[in-house]
């Protein structure tokens, strides 16, 4: 059992701290994390009158206070005074990942960040080699040429819904190791594929298991790094999903010319395998509920006391954990107007990214006669734009939110001015890119246009995701999961018709169509800025 805690050593976390931690870990705040939970367990699971440590949390989309008493946090004094509750052995307990050495902490963050860079890199790295793949597999289908790139993202729609609840039951480390191992296996399988069916299936499985570092990485950083230092670690980690898909084709363009398209997969497999070996040797479990549950199990074995239990133990059964993880996001996507509107807008923006990924090679070969490794440089504009978008959002988005938080006037809608700016710029980027390509203007002009698109997509995607967290609080992870599923499905399927669209309409009007659709959705952030509080007040999603 944990040693008696000296007064003042531990304070009960606020509601916002619990929600922030849970969102980073990829689960709802009614599941315990390092700082406890806001329990909202169904009546058939727990009798709230008999267990005062587990009160119900409020519904999402309702205005609620930002702090709770210790009892409301699910870690009240009744639980603390119970001698059968197992917790840390004081504030300096070496088992607590927060007490690890700086070298061990940042070494773990570095490995996780590297893995989170490599798996998105694989999503688009071989895009410049698509013509060679089509030639080897004797296919002329434009639909298949697009699908072999975007099918990777389809795996992102399925993998996280299984990986997240499994990590709550077995810890982050087994999921890291098993998913990365499977990712390497299927990457090698894609490299040695002998027909199109094999190749597409293995690409899908690569995406399914490759999503693990993105699902688990935020939670790992939250396990290790204090809130004061977390911003730096999160910025480094988030660059993987932002920069990886844009850097990949640049590397892949030259690698395809030098070694052939299969070496794009061998390269990813080799580098990921080296990272996997480092993870096996250096990474340890960081999830506090799992560490404490193992500690409680050891103590039950050594003391013979079967009543000992972890302070952060979840009362959810395996069945309920999976049910909430899979059913809740779908309920929110179809029953909440806020979740539906923002998720659809994010999905459209994300889809645009993969429309460009699947067509850049053919566009620049046709209009600018780029061949060989040079064609990979066509992705440079959107990559630089995405990177700038991340920096601008981080600076101005946090600045706006901080100002209102200090004044005590913050509402979730204060996340949206940055999103509104991105919404206005997105159609401009497509108009510039499309018509400059149509008339084969200097290649820098469409690069600037695609840079506007990349910048706008990040300005829409990042504040939109943050807005969902702020609105749905306790169930933020389910809202983000709903958004992930919708955007992954759209990004995998919609680009299949992009080549046909360009063939029928030309690059000018084809991209103008995308710009007009983006223009149609431009009012969304403005509408929520004006009416978001009313929509939240009237929302009532029973989860």
Coordinates of C-alpha atoms in Angstrom, one line a residue:
X1 CA 0.0 0.0 0.0
X2 CA 1.1 3.6 -0.4
X3 CA 2.7 5.2 2.6
X4 CA 0.8 7.9 4.5
X5 CA 1.0 11.1 2.5
X6 CA 2.3 14.2 4.3
X7 CA -0.2 17.1 4.3
X8 CA 0.2 19.4 1.4
X9 CA 2.3 17.0 -0.7
X10 CA -0.6 16.1 -3.0
X11 CA -3.4 18.3 -4.1
X12 CA -6.5 17.1 -5.8
X13 CA -6.5 17.9 -9.5
X14 CA -9.0 20.3 -10.9
X15 CA -11.6 19.2 -13.4
X16 CA -9.8 20.8 -16.3
X17 CA -6.6 19.0 -15.4
X18 CA -8.3 15.7 -15.4
X19 CA -10.0 16.4 -18.7
X20 CA -6.8 17.6 -20.3
X21 CA -4.9 14.5 -19.2
X22 CA -7.6 12.2 -20.4
X23 CA -7.8 13.9 -23.8
X24 CA -4.0 13.6 -24.3
X25 CA -4.2 9.9 -23.4
X26 CA -7.0 9.4 -26.0
X27 CA -9.8 8.3 -23.6
X28 CA -12.8 9.9 -22.0
X29 CA -12.4 11.5 -18.5
X30 CA -14.6 8.8 -16.9
X31 CA -11.6 6.4 -17.3
X32 CA -8.8 6.9 -14.7
X33 CA -5.5 8.4 -15.7
X34 CA -2.5 9.6 -13.8
X35 CA -4.6 12.3 -12.0
X36 CA -7.8 10.4 -11.4
X37 CA -11.1 10.6 -13.4
X38 CA -14.5 12.2 -13.6
X39 CA -16.6 9.0 -13.3
X40 CA -19.7 8.6 -15.3
X41 CA -20.4 5.0 -15.0
X42 CA -23.8 3.5 -15.8
X43 CA -26.1 2.6 -12.9
X44 CA -25.9 -1.1 -13.8
X45 CA -22.1 -1.0 -13.3
X46 CA -21.9 1.0 -10.1
X47 CA -24.5 2.0 -7.5
X48 CA -23.5 5.6 -6.9
X49 CA -25.3 5.6 -3.5
X50 CA -23.1 2.8 -2.3
X51 CA -19.8 4.2 -3.8
X52 CA -19.4 7.9 -3.1
X53 CA -16.0 7.9 -4.9
X54 CA -17.8 7.6 -8.3
X55 CA -20.3 10.4 -8.9
X56 CA -21.7 11.1 -12.3
X57 CA -20.2 13.8 -14.5
X58 CA -22.3 16.3 -16.4
X59 CA -23.5 15.9 -20.0
X60 CA -21.3 17.3 -22.7
X61 CA -22.1 20.5 -24.5
X62 CA -23.3 22.0 -21.2
X63 CA -21.7 24.9 -19.4
X64 CA -20.0 23.6 -16.3
X65 CA -17.6 24.9 -13.7
X66 CA -13.9 24.2 -14.2
X67 CA -13.1 22.8 -10.8
X68 CA -14.6 20.1 -8.6
X69 CA -14.2 19.0 -5.1
X70 CA -12.0 16.0 -4.3
X71 CA -15.0 13.7 -4.2
X72 CA -16.2 14.9 -7.6
X73 CA -12.8 14.1 -9.1
X74 CA -13.3 10.5 -8.3
X75 CA -10.4 10.4 -5.8
X76 CA -12.1 11.7 -2.7
X77 CA -11.0 11.5 1.0
X78 CA -13.1 8.4 1.5
X79 CA -10.9 6.6 -0.9
X80 CA -7.7 8.1 0.4
X81 CA -8.4 7.0 4.0
X82 CA -9.1 3.4 2.9
X83 CA -6.1 1.3 4.0
X84 CA -6.8 -1.1 1.1
X85 CA -6.2 1.6 -1.6
X86 CA -2.8 1.4 -3.2
X87 CA -1.1 4.6 -4.4
X88 CA 2.4 6.1 -4.8
X89 CA 4.8 5.8 -1.9
X90 CA 5.0 9.5 -1.3
X91 CA 5.8 12.4 -3.7
X92 CA 9.3 11.0 -4.5
X93 CA 8.2 7.4 -5.4
X94 CA 10.6 6.3 -8.1
X95 CA 7.9 4.1 -9.7
X96 CA 6.0 7.3 -10.6
X97 CA 7.1 8.2 -14.2
X98 CA 6.9 11.9 -13.2
X99 CA 9.9 11.2 -11.0
X100 CA 12.1 9.6 -13.7
X101 CA 15.4 11.3 -14.6
X102 CA 15.3 14.0 -17.3
X103 CA 17.4 11.8 -19.5
X104 CA 15.0 8.9 -19.2
X105 CA 11.9 11.1 -19.7
X106 CA 13.2 13.0 -22.8
X107 CA 14.7 9.8 -24.2
X108 CA 11.3 8.2 -24.1
X109 CA 9.7 11.3 -25.7
X110 CA 12.3 11.3 -28.4
X111 CA 11.6 7.7 -29.3
X112 CA 7.9 8.2 -29.4
X113 CA 8.3 11.4 -31.5
X114 CA 10.5 9.5 -34.0
X115 CA 7.9 6.7 -34.3
X116 CA 5.2 9.3 -34.7
X117 CA 7.2 10.8 -37.5
X118 CA 7.9 7.5 -39.3
X119 CA 4.4 6.1 -39.6
X120 CA 2.9 9.2 -41.2
X121 CA 6.0 9.4 -43.4
X122 CA 5.0 6.0 -44.8
X123 CA 1.5 7.2 -45.7
X124 CA 2.7 9.2 -48.7
X125 CA 6.4 8.4 -49.2
X126 CA 6.0 6.2 -52.2
X127 CA 3.5 8.6 -53.9
X128 CA 6.1 9.7 -56.6
X129 CA 6.6 6.0 -57.4
X130 CA 2.9 5.2 -58.1
X131 CA 3.5 5.1 -61.9
X132 CA 6.2 2.5 -61.4
X133 CA 4.0 0.4 -59.1
X134 CA 1.2 0.6 -61.7
X135 CA 3.6 -0.5 -64.4
X136 CA 5.0 -3.4 -62.4
X137 CA 1.5 -4.7 -61.5
X138 CA 0.2 -4.1 -65.1
X139 CA -2.6 -1.8 -64.1
X140 CA -3.9 1.3 -65.8
X141 CA -6.7 2.2 -63.4
X142 CA -6.6 5.8 -62.1
X143 CA -8.8 4.7 -59.2
X144 CA -6.3 2.2 -58.0
X145 CA -3.4 4.6 -58.5
X146 CA -5.2 6.9 -56.0
X147 CA -6.4 4.2 -53.7
X148 CA -3.0 2.7 -53.1
X149 CA -1.9 6.0 -51.5
X150 CA -5.1 6.8 -49.6
X151 CA -5.9 3.2 -48.3
X152 CA -3.2 3.7 -45.7
X153 CA -5.4 6.4 -44.1
X154 CA -8.4 4.0 -44.1
X155 CA -6.4 2.0 -41.6
X156 CA -6.3 5.0 -39.3
X157 CA -10.1 4.8 -39.1
X158 CA -10.1 1.3 -37.7
X159 CA -6.9 0.9 -35.7
X160 CA -7.3 3.6 -33.1
X161 CA -10.8 2.4 -32.1
X162 CA -9.2 -0.9 -31.0
X163 CA -5.8 0.4 -29.9
X164 CA -7.1 3.0 -27.4
X165 CA -9.2 0.7 -25.2
X166 CA -6.6 -2.1 -25.3
X167 CA -4.0 0.4 -24.0
X168 CA -6.3 1.1 -21.0
X169 CA -6.4 -2.6 -20.1
X170 CA -2.8 -3.7 -20.9
X171 CA -0.8 -0.5 -20.8
X172 CA 0.9 1.7 -23.5
X173 CA 4.1 -0.3 -23.8
X174 CA 2.6 -3.6 -25.0
X175 CA 0.6 -1.7 -27.6
X176 CA 3.6 0.3 -28.8
X177 CA 5.8 -2.8 -29.2
X178 CA 3.1 -5.1 -30.8
X179 CA 1.8 -2.4 -33.2
X180 CA 5.2 -1.2 -34.3
X181 CA 6.3 -4.8 -34.8
X182 CA 3.2 -5.6 -37.0
X183 CA 3.8 -2.3 -38.8
X184 CA 7.3 -3.4 -39.8
X185 CA 6.1 -6.8 -40.8
X186 CA 3.4 -5.4 -43.1
X187 CA 5.8 -2.8 -44.5
X188 CA 8.2 -5.6 -45.5
X189 CA 5.2 -7.5 -46.9
X190 CA 4.2 -4.4 -49.0
X191 CA 7.8 -4.2 -50.3
X192 CA 7.7 -7.8 -51.6
X193 CA 4.1 -7.8 -52.9
X194 CA 3.6 -9.5 -56.2
X195 CA 0.2 -8.2 -57.2
X196 CA -2.0 -5.2 -56.6
X197 CA -4.4 -6.9 -54.2
X198 CA -1.5 -8.0 -51.9
X199 CA -0.1 -4.5 -52.0
X200 CA -3.3 -2.7 -51.1
X201 CA -4.2 -5.1 -48.3
X202 CA -0.7 -4.7 -46.8
X203 CA -0.9 -0.9 -47.1
X204 CA -4.2 -1.0 -45.2
X205 CA -2.7 -3.1 -42.4
X206 CA 0.3 -0.7 -42.3
X207 CA -2.1 2.1 -41.6
X208 CA -4.1 0.1 -39.1
X209 CA -1.0 -0.6 -36.9
X210 CA 0.9 2.5 -37.8
X211 CA -1.6 4.7 -36.1
X212 CA -0.5 3.5 -32.7
X213 CA 2.2 6.1 -32.0
X214 CA -0.3 8.9 -32.8
X215 CA -3.0 7.3 -30.6
X216 CA -0.6 6.7 -27.6
X217 CA 2.0 9.4 -28.0
X218 CA 0.1 12.3 -26.3
X219 CA -0.7 10.1 -23.3
X220 CA 2.9 9.1 -23.0
X221 CA 4.1 12.7 -22.9
X222 CA 1.4 13.6 -20.4
X223 CA 2.6 10.6 -18.2
X224 CA 6.1 11.9 -18.1
X225 CA 6.2 15.7 -18.6
X226 CA 4.8 18.3 -16.2
X227 CA 2.2 20.7 -17.5
X228 CA 4.8 23.5 -17.3
X229 CA 7.1 21.7 -19.7
X230 CA 4.6 19.8 -21.8
X231 CA 4.2 22.4 -24.5
X232 CA 7.7 21.8 -25.9
X233 CA 7.3 18.1 -25.9
X234 CA 3.9 18.2 -27.6
X235 CA 5.2 20.6 -30.3
X236 CA 8.0 18.2 -31.2
X237 CA 5.6 15.2 -31.1
X238 CA 3.0 16.9 -33.3
X239 CA 5.5 17.7 -36.0
X240 CA 5.4 14.1 -37.0
X241 CA 1.9 13.9 -38.3
X242 CA 2.3 17.4 -39.8
X243 CA 5.6 17.1 -41.5
X244 CA 5.9 13.4 -42.1
X245 CA 3.4 13.1 -45.0
X246 CA 4.9 16.1 -46.7
X247 CA 8.6 15.2 -46.3
X248 CA 8.0 11.6 -47.4
X249 CA 7.3 12.2 -51.1
X250 CA 10.5 14.3 -51.4
X251 CA 12.6 11.5 -50.1
X252 CA 10.6 8.9 -52.0
X253 CA 11.0 10.8 -55.3
X254 CA 14.8 10.4 -55.3
X255 CA 14.8 7.0 -53.7
X256 CA 12.4 5.6 -56.4
X257 CA 14.8 6.8 -59.1
X258 CA 17.9 5.4 -57.4
X259 CA 16.6 2.1 -56.1
X260 CA 13.0 1.5 -57.3
X261 CA 9.6 2.0 -55.6
X262 CA 10.1 -1.0 -53.3
X263 CA 12.9 0.7 -51.6
X264 CA 10.5 3.3 -50.2
X265 CA 9.1 0.5 -48.0
X266 CA 12.5 -1.1 -47.3
X267 CA 13.7 2.3 -46.1
X268 CA 10.7 2.8 -43.8
X269 CA 11.1 -0.8 -42.5
X270 CA 14.8 -0.4 -41.7
X271 CA 14.5 2.9 -40.0
X272 CA 11.4 1.8 -38.0
X273 CA 13.2 -1.4 -37.0
X274 CA 16.1 0.5 -35.6
X275 CA 13.7 2.7 -33.7
X276 CA 11.8 -0.4 -32.5
X277 CA 15.0 -1.9 -31.1
X278 CA 15.6 1.4 -29.2
X279 CA 12.1 1.2 -27.9
X280 CA 12.5 -2.4 -26.7
X281 CA 15.7 -1.5 -24.9
X282 CA 14.9 1.9 -23.4
X283 CA 11.1 2.4 -23.1
X284 CA 9.2 1.4 -19.9
X285 CA 5.5 1.5 -19.0
X286 CA 4.4 5.0 -18.3
X287 CA 0.6 4.6 -17.6
X288 CA 0.0 5.3 -13.9
X289 CA -3.2 3.2 -13.7
X290 CA -1.3 0.2 -15.1
X291 CA 1.8 0.7 -12.9
X292 CA -0.4 1.0 -9.8
X293 CA -2.5 -2.0 -10.8
X294 CA 0.6 -4.1 -11.1
X295 CA 1.7 -2.8 -7.7
X296 CA -1.6 -3.7 -6.2
X297 CA -1.4 -7.2 -7.7
X298 CA 2.1 -7.7 -6.2
X299 CA 0.8 -6.6 -2.8
X300 CA -2.2 -8.9 -3.0
X301 CA 0.1 -11.7 -3.7
X302 CA 2.7 -10.9 -1.0
X303 CA 0.2 -9.9 1.8
X304 CA -2.6 -12.3 1.0
X305 CA -5.1 -9.4 1.2
X306 CA -7.5 -9.7 -1.7
X307 CA -9.1 -6.3 -0.9
X308 CA -6.2 -4.2 -2.0
X309 CA -6.9 -2.2 -5.1
X310 CA -5.3 0.6 -7.1
X311 CA -6.5 4.1 -6.4
X312 CA -6.8 4.7 -10.2
X313 CA -8.5 1.4 -11.0
X314 CA -11.3 1.6 -13.5
X315 CA -14.7 0.2 -12.6
X316 CA -15.5 -0.3 -16.3
X317 CA -15.6 -3.9 -17.5
X318 CA -13.8 -4.9 -20.7
X319 CA -17.1 -5.0 -22.5
X320 CA -18.1 -1.5 -21.3
X321 CA -14.7 -0.1 -22.2
X322 CA -15.0 -1.3 -25.8
X323 CA -18.6 -0.2 -26.0
X324 CA -17.9 3.3 -24.9
X325 CA -14.8 3.6 -27.1
X326 CA -16.6 2.4 -30.2
X327 CA -20.3 3.4 -29.7
X328 CA -19.8 6.8 -28.1
X329 CA -17.9 8.4 -31.0
X330 CA -20.7 7.4 -33.4
X331 CA -23.4 8.7 -31.1
X332 CA -21.6 12.0 -31.0
X333 CA -21.0 12.2 -34.7
X334 CA -24.6 11.6 -35.6
X335 CA -26.5 13.2 -32.7
X336 CA -24.4 16.3 -31.9
X337 CA -24.7 19.2 -34.3
X338 CA -21.4 20.7 -33.1
X339 CA -19.4 17.4 -33.4
X340 CA -21.0 16.6 -36.8
X341 CA -20.4 20.1 -38.3
X342 CA -16.8 20.4 -37.1
X343 CA -16.0 16.8 -38.0
X344 CA -17.4 17.1 -41.5
X345 CA -15.4 20.3 -42.1
X346 CA -12.2 18.7 -40.8
X347 CA -12.9 15.7 -42.9
X348 CA -13.2 17.8 -46.1
X349 CA -10.0 19.6 -45.3
X350 CA -8.1 16.4 -44.6
X351 CA -9.5 14.9 -47.8
X352 CA -8.2 17.8 -49.8
X353 CA -4.7 17.0 -48.5
X354 CA -4.9 13.5 -49.9
X355 CA -6.4 14.6 -53.2
X356 CA -3.3 16.6 -53.7
X357 CA -1.0 13.8 -52.5
X358 CA -2.5 11.4 -55.0
X359 CA -2.4 13.8 -57.9
X360 CA 0.8 16.0 -57.5
X361 CA 3.0 13.4 -59.3
X362 CA 0.8 13.3 -62.4
X363 CA 0.0 17.0 -62.4
X364 CA 3.7 18.1 -62.4
X365 CA 4.7 15.4 -64.9
X366 CA 1.9 16.5 -67.3
X367 CA 2.1 20.2 -66.9
X368 CA 5.7 20.8 -66.0
X369 CA 7.4 17.6 -67.4
X370 CA 9.1 16.9 -64.1
X371 CA 10.5 13.4 -64.0
X372 CA 12.6 11.3 -61.7
X373 CA 13.4 12.4 -58.2
X374 CA 12.5 16.0 -59.0
X375 CA 8.8 15.2 -59.0
X376 CA 9.0 14.7 -55.2
X377 CA 9.8 18.3 -54.8
X378 CA 6.3 19.2 -55.9
X379 CA 5.2 18.4 -52.3
X380 CA 7.5 21.0 -50.9
X381 CA 5.0 23.9 -51.0
X382 CA 2.3 22.1 -49.0
X383 CA 4.9 20.9 -46.5
X384 CA 6.2 24.4 -45.8
X385 CA 2.7 25.7 -45.6
X386 CA 1.7 23.1 -43.1
X387 CA 4.7 23.8 -41.0
X388 CA 4.0 27.5 -41.0
X389 CA 0.3 26.8 -40.1
X390 CA 1.4 24.8 -37.1
X391 CA 3.6 27.6 -35.8
X392 CA 1.0 30.3 -36.4
X393 CA -1.8 28.3 -34.7
X394 CA 0.5 27.6 -31.7
X395 CA 1.4 31.2 -31.3
X396 CA -1.8 33.1 -32.0
X397 CA -4.3 30.4 -30.9
X398 CA -2.6 30.0 -27.5
X399 CA -2.3 33.8 -27.2
X400 CA -6.0 34.4 -27.8
X401 CA -7.0 31.6 -25.4
X402 CA -4.6 32.7 -22.7
X403 CA -5.8 36.3 -22.8
X404 CA -9.4 35.1 -22.2
X405 CA -8.4 32.6 -19.6
X406 CA -6.6 35.3 -17.6
X407 CA -9.6 37.5 -17.8
X408 CA -11.9 34.7 -16.8
X409 CA -14.0 35.0 -19.9
X410 CA -12.9 32.0 -21.9
X411 CA -15.4 29.9 -23.8
X412 CA -14.6 27.2 -26.4
X413 CA -15.5 29.6 -29.3
X414 CA -12.4 31.6 -28.6
X415 CA -10.5 28.8 -30.3
X416 CA -12.2 29.6 -33.6
X417 CA -10.8 33.0 -34.9
X418 CA -7.7 31.1 -36.1
X419 CA -9.9 28.5 -37.8
X420 CA -11.9 31.3 -39.5
X421 CA -8.7 32.7 -41.0
X422 CA -7.8 29.3 -42.4
X423 CA -11.4 28.9 -43.7
X424 CA -11.0 32.1 -45.7
X425 CA -7.6 31.2 -47.1
X426 CA -8.4 27.6 -48.2
X427 CA -10.5 28.4 -51.3
X428 CA -7.9 31.1 -52.3
X429 CA -5.2 28.5 -52.2
X430 CA -7.1 26.1 -54.5
X431 CA -8.0 28.9 -57.0
X432 CA -4.4 29.9 -57.2
X433 CA -3.1 26.4 -57.5
X434 CA -5.6 25.2 -60.0
X435 CA -5.5 28.0 -62.5
X436 CA -1.7 28.4 -62.4
X437 CA -1.3 24.7 -63.1
X438 CA -4.0 24.9 -65.9
X439 CA -2.0 27.5 -67.7
X440 CA 1.4 26.1 -66.7
X441 CA 2.6 29.3 -65.1
X442 CA 6.0 29.2 -63.4
X443 CA 6.2 26.2 -61.1
X444 CA 6.6 28.5 -58.0
X445 CA 3.1 29.9 -58.5
X446 CA 1.3 26.5 -57.9
X447 CA 3.7 25.8 -55.1
X448 CA 2.7 29.0 -53.4
X449 CA -1.0 28.0 -54.0
X450 CA -0.4 24.6 -52.5
X451 CA 1.4 26.3 -49.6
X452 CA -1.7 28.3 -49.0
X453 CA -3.7 25.1 -48.9
X454 CA -1.3 23.4 -46.5
X455 CA -1.3 26.5 -44.2
X456 CA -5.1 26.7 -44.3
X457 CA -5.6 23.0 -43.6
X458 CA -3.5 23.2 -40.4
X459 CA -5.3 26.3 -39.4
X460 CA -8.6 24.5 -39.7
X461 CA -7.6 21.1 -38.4
X462 CA -5.8 22.1 -35.2
X463 CA -8.2 24.7 -33.8
X464 CA -11.1 22.4 -34.8
X465 CA -9.7 19.5 -32.8
X466 CA -9.0 21.8 -29.8
X467 CA -12.5 23.2 -30.0
X468 CA -14.0 19.7 -29.8
X469 CA -11.9 19.1 -26.7
X470 CA -13.1 22.3 -25.1
X471 CA -16.7 21.7 -25.9
X472 CA -17.0 18.0 -25.0
X473 CA -14.7 18.1 -22.0
X474 CA -15.4 14.8 -20.2
X475 CA -16.0 13.0 -23.5
X476 CA -13.4 14.9 -25.5
X477 CA -11.6 11.7 -26.7
X478 CA -14.9 10.3 -28.1
X479 CA -15.4 13.6 -30.0
X480 CA -11.9 13.4 -31.4
X481 CA -12.4 9.7 -32.3
X482 CA -15.6 10.6 -34.2
X483 CA -13.6 13.3 -36.1
X484 CA -10.7 10.8 -36.8
X485 CA -13.1 8.1 -38.2
X486 CA -14.9 10.6 -40.5
X487 CA -11.8 12.3 -41.8
X488 CA -10.0 9.0 -42.4
X489 CA -12.9 7.5 -44.3
X490 CA -13.2 10.6 -46.5
X491 CA -9.5 10.9 -47.1
X492 CA -9.3 7.2 -48.2
X493 CA -12.3 7.2 -50.5
X494 CA -13.0 10.6 -52.0
X495 CA -9.6 11.0 -53.7
X496 CA -10.4 7.9 -55.8
X497 CA -12.3 10.2 -58.2
X498 CA -9.8 13.0 -58.3
X499 CA -8.1 11.9 -61.5
X500 CA -11.5 11.5 -63.2
X501 CA -12.5 15.0 -62.0
X502 CA -9.3 16.6 -63.4
X503 CA -9.8 14.7 -66.7
X504 CA -13.4 15.9 -67.1
X505 CA -13.0 19.5 -65.8
X506 CA -9.4 20.3 -66.2
X507 CA -7.0 21.4 -63.4
X508 CA -8.5 24.9 -63.3
X509 CA -12.2 24.1 -62.9
X510 CA -11.4 20.9 -61.0
X511 CA -9.5 22.7 -58.3
X512 CA -12.1 25.6 -58.5
X513 CA -14.8 23.0 -57.6
X514 CA -12.8 22.1 -54.5
X515 CA -12.4 25.8 -53.7
X516 CA -16.1 26.4 -54.1
X517 CA -16.9 23.5 -51.7
X518 CA -14.4 25.0 -49.2
X519 CA -16.1 28.4 -49.7
X520 CA -19.5 26.8 -49.0
X521 CA -18.2 25.6 -45.6
X522 CA -16.4 28.8 -44.7
X523 CA -19.3 30.2 -42.6
X524 CA -19.0 27.2 -40.1
X525 CA -16.4 28.8 -37.8
X526 CA -18.1 32.2 -38.0
X527 CA -21.5 30.6 -37.2
X528 CA -20.1 28.8 -34.2
X529 CA -18.3 31.9 -33.0
X530 CA -21.7 33.7 -32.9
X531 CA -24.1 31.0 -32.0
X532 CA -21.9 28.3 -30.4
X533 CA -22.9 29.0 -26.8
X534 CA -26.6 28.7 -27.7
X535 CA -26.0 25.4 -29.6
X536 CA -24.1 24.1 -26.6
X537 CA -26.8 25.1 -24.2
X538 CA -29.4 23.3 -26.2
X539 CA -27.3 20.2 -26.8
X540 CA -28.1 17.0 -24.9
X541 CA -26.2 14.0 -26.0
X542 CA -26.9 11.0 -23.8
X543 CA -23.8 8.9 -23.7

